[in-house]
Coordinates of C-alpha atoms in Angstrom, one line a residue:
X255 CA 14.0 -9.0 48.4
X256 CA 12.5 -9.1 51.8
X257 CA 12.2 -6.3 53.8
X258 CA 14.0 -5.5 57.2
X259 CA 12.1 -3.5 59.7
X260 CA 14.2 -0.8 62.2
X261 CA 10.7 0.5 63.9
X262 CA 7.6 3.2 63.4
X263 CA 7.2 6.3 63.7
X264 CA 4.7 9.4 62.3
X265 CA 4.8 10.4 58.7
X266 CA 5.7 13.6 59.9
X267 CA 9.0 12.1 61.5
X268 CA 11.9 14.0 60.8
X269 CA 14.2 13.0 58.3
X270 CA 17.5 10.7 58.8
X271 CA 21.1 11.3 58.0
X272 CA 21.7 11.3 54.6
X273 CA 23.5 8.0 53.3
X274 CA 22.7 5.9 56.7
X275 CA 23.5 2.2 56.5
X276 CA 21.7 -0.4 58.6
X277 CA 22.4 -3.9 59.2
X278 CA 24.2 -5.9 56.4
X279 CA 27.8 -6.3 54.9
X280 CA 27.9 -4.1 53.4
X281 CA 26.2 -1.9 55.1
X282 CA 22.3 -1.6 53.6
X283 CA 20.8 1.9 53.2
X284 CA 18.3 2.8 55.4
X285 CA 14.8 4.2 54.1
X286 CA 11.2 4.9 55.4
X287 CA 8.3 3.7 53.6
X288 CA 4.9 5.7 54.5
X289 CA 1.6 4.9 54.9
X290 CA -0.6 7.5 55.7
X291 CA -0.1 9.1 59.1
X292 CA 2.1 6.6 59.6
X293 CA 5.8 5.4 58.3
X294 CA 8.2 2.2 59.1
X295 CA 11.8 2.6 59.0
X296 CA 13.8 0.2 57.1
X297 CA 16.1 -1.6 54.7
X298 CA 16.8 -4.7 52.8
X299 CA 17.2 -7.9 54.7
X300 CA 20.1 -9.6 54.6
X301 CA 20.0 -13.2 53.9
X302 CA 21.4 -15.4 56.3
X303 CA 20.9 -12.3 59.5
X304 CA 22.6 -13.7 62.3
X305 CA 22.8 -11.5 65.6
X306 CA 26.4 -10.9 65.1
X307 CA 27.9 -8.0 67.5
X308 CA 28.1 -5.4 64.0
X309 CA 24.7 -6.0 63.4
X310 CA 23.1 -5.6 66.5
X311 CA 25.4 -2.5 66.9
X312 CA 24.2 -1.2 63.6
X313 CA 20.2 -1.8 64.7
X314 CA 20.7 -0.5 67.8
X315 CA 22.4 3.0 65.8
X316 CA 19.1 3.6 63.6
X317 CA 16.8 3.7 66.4
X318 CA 19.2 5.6 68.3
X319 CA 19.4 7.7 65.4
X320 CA 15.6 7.7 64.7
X321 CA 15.0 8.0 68.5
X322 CA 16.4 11.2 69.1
X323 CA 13.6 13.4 66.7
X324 CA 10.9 11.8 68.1
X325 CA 8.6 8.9 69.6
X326 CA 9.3 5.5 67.6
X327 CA 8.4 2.0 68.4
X328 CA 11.1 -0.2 67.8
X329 CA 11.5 -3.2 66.7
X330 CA 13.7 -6.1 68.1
X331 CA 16.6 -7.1 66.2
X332 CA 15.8 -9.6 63.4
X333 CA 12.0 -8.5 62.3
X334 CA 11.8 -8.8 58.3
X335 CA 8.7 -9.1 56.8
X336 CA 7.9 -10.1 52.6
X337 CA 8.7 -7.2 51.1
X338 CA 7.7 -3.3 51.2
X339 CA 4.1 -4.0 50.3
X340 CA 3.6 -6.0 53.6
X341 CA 5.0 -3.7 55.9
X342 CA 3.0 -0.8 54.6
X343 CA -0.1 -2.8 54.4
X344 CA 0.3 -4.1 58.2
X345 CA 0.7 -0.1 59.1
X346 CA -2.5 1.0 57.3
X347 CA -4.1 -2.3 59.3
X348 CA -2.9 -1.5 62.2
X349 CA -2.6 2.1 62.2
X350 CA -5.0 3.1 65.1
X351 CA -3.1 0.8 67.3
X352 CA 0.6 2.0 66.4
X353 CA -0.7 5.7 66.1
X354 CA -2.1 4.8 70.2
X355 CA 1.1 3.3 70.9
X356 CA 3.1 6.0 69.7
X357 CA 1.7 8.2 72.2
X358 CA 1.8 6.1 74.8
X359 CA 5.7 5.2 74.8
X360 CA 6.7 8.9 73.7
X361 CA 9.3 10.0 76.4
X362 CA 9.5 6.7 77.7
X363 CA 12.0 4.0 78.2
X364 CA 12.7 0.1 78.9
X365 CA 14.4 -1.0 82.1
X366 CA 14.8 -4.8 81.7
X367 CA 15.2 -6.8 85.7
X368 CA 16.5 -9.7 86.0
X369 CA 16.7 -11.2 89.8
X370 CA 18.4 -14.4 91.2
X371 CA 19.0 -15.6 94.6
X372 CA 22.6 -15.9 96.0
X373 CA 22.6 -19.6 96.7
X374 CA 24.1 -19.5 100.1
X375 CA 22.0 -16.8 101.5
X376 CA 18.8 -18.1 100.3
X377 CA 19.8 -21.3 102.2
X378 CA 20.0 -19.5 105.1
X379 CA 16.9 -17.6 105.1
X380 CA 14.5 -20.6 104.7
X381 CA 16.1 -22.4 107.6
X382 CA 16.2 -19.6 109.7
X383 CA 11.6 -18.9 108.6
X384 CA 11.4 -22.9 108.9
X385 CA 11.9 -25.0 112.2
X386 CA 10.4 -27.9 110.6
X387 CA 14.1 -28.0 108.7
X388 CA 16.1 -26.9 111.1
X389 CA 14.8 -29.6 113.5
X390 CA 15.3 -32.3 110.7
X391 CA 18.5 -30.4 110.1
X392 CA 19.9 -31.2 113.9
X393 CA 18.5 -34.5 114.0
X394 CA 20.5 -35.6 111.1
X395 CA 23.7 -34.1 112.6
X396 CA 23.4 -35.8 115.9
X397 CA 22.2 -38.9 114.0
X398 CA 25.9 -39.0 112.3
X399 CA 24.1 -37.7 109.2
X400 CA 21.0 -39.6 108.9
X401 CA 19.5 -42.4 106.6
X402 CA 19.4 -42.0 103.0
X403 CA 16.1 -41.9 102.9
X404 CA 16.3 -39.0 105.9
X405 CA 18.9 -37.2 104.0
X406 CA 17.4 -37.4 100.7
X407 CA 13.5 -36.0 102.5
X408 CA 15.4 -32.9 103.8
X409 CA 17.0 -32.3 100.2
X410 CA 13.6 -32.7 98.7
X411 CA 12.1 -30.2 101.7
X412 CA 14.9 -27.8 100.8
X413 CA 14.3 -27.9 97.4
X414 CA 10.5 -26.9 98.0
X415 CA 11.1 -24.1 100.4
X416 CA 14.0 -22.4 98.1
X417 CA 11.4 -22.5 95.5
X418 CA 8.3 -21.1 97.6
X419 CA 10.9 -18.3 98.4
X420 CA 11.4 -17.6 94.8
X421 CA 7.7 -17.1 93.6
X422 CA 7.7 -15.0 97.1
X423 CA 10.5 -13.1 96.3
X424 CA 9.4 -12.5 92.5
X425 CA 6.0 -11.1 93.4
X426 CA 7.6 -8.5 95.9
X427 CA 10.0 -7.5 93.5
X428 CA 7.6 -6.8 90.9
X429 CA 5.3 -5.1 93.5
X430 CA 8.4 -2.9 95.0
X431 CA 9.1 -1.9 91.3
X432 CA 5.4 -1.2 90.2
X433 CA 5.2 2.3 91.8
X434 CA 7.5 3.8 90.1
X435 CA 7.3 2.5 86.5
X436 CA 4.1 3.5 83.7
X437 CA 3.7 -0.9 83.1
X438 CA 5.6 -3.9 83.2
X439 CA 6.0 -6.8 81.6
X440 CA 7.0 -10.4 82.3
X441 CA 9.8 -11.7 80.0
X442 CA 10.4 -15.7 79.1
X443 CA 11.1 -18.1 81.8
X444 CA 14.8 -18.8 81.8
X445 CA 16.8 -20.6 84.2
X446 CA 18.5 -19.1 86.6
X447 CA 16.3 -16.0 87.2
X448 CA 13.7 -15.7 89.7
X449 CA 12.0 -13.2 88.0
X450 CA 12.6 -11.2 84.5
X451 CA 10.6 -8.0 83.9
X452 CA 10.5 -4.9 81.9
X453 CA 9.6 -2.0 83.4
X454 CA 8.4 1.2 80.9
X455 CA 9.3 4.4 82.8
X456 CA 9.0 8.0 82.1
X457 CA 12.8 9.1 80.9
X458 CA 12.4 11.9 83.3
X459 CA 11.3 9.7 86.3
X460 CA 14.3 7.3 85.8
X461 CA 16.1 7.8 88.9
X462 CA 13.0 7.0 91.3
X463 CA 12.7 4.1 89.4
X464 CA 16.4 3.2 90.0
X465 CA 15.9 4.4 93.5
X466 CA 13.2 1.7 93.9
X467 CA 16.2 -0.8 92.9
X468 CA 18.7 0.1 95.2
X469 CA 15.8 -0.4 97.9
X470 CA 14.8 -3.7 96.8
X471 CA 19.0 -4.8 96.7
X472 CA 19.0 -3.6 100.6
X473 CA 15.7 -5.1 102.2
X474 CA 16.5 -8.3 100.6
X475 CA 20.2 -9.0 100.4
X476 CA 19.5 -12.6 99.0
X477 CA 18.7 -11.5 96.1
X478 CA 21.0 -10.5 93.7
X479 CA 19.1 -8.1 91.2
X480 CA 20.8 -6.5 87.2
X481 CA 19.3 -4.2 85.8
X482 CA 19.6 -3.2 82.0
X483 CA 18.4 0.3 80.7
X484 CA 17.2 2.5 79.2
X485 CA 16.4 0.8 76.7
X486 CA 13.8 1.3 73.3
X487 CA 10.9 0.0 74.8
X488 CA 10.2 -2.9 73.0
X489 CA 8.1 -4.8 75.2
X490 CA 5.6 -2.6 75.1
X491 CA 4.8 -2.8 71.0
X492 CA 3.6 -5.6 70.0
X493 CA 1.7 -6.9 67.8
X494 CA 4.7 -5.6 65.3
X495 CA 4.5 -5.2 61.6
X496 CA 7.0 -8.4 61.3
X497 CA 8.1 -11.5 62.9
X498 CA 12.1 -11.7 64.0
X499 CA 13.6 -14.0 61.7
X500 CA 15.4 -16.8 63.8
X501 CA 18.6 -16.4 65.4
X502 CA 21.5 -17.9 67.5
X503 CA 23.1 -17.0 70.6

């Protein structure tokens, strides 16, 4: 039976509720295997694991759980490795790294941004820093539209500038954020965002970071910015003890 990983923490790490079930249906108990100084909390995997709402709910409850008597590096939803053995012998492997890490992330927390540009005021913003398009613009208009080939050029030009002011607008996000987080992280491409980064703050320096937000949302009101948190910071752990098994959305 493969082996389900929830995070890592220190041997020392106190104990969970008695009885605790993890991910599964039914509900898989919830142990810790150590490994010197060192000990991963887990279960047994589920075949078939599919991010389904009750599991995700049920990962997110052991680290909560976990969470609240000390540091732990958590996992993302889905990580399963062989079996016991493995896990234990990727700890001892690794254990100055996780041991460093541990430290490092105690008493701190994940805030995921993700940042997009509201169409029509990006629009307006690149005409109004360009007069190379706002002169192709009126020349169109008086010209009853244009060519083809004139309307299709300014399409292309518009294209290019929206997409200049994205990179633009990505780099001074992350640089209006920086101050006020311990490290960040870029996510995966996706389209649709400008920019997706994880921010690892200090728990107790949470509202300067959200601060830094709600400055960024009023000096550039063309960009509409979410922000999800606190999260377990797991962008900041890797390598982990397991690969996530694959999974839908």
């Amino acid at each position: 039976m493969s082996t389900y990983v929830y995070g890592i923490t220190a041997s020392s790490h106190p104990a969970l509720p008695e009885g605790m079930g993890g991910v599964g249906d039914p509900a898989r108990p919830v142990r810790i295997l150590k490994e010197g100084q060192l000990a991963a909390i887990v279960s047994e995997a589920p075949e078939g694991l599919r991010p389904k709402r009750k599991d995700l709910l049920a990962h997110q409850n052991v680290l909560s759980e976990a969470g609240a008597g000390g540091p732990l590096l958590p996992m993302r939803f889905g990580s399963v490795a062989p079996d016991d053995a493995s896990v234990t012998g990727v700890l001892a492997e690794r254990a100055e790294h996780y041991t460093e890490r541990l430290g490092a992330l105690d008493g701190k927390v994940e805030y995921n941004v993700k940042a997009s540009h509201d169409e029509e005021a990006v629009l307006h913003r690149v005409m109004g820093e360009n007069p190379e398009l706002r002169a192709m613009t009126e020349a169109n208009r008086q010209a009853g539209g244009g060519t083809y080939e004139d309307r299709l050029r300014l399409g292309e030009m518009v294209v290019a500038a929206v997409q200049a002011r994205e990179a633009d607008d990505a780099a001074e996000l992350q640089r209006a954020l920086e101050p006020a987080a311990e490290a960040v992280s870029a996510g995966p491409e996706s389209t649709g965002w400008l920019a997706n980064l994880s921010f690892l703050v200090d728990r107790q320096s949470a509202a300067v970071f959200l601060d830094a937000v709600e400055e960024v949302r009023k000096s550039h009101p063309h960009i509409e910015v979410r922000v999800n948190g606190p999260l377990p910071p797991y962008s900041f752990v890797e390598p982990g003890p397991a690969q996530p098994a694959e999974t839908t959305h």
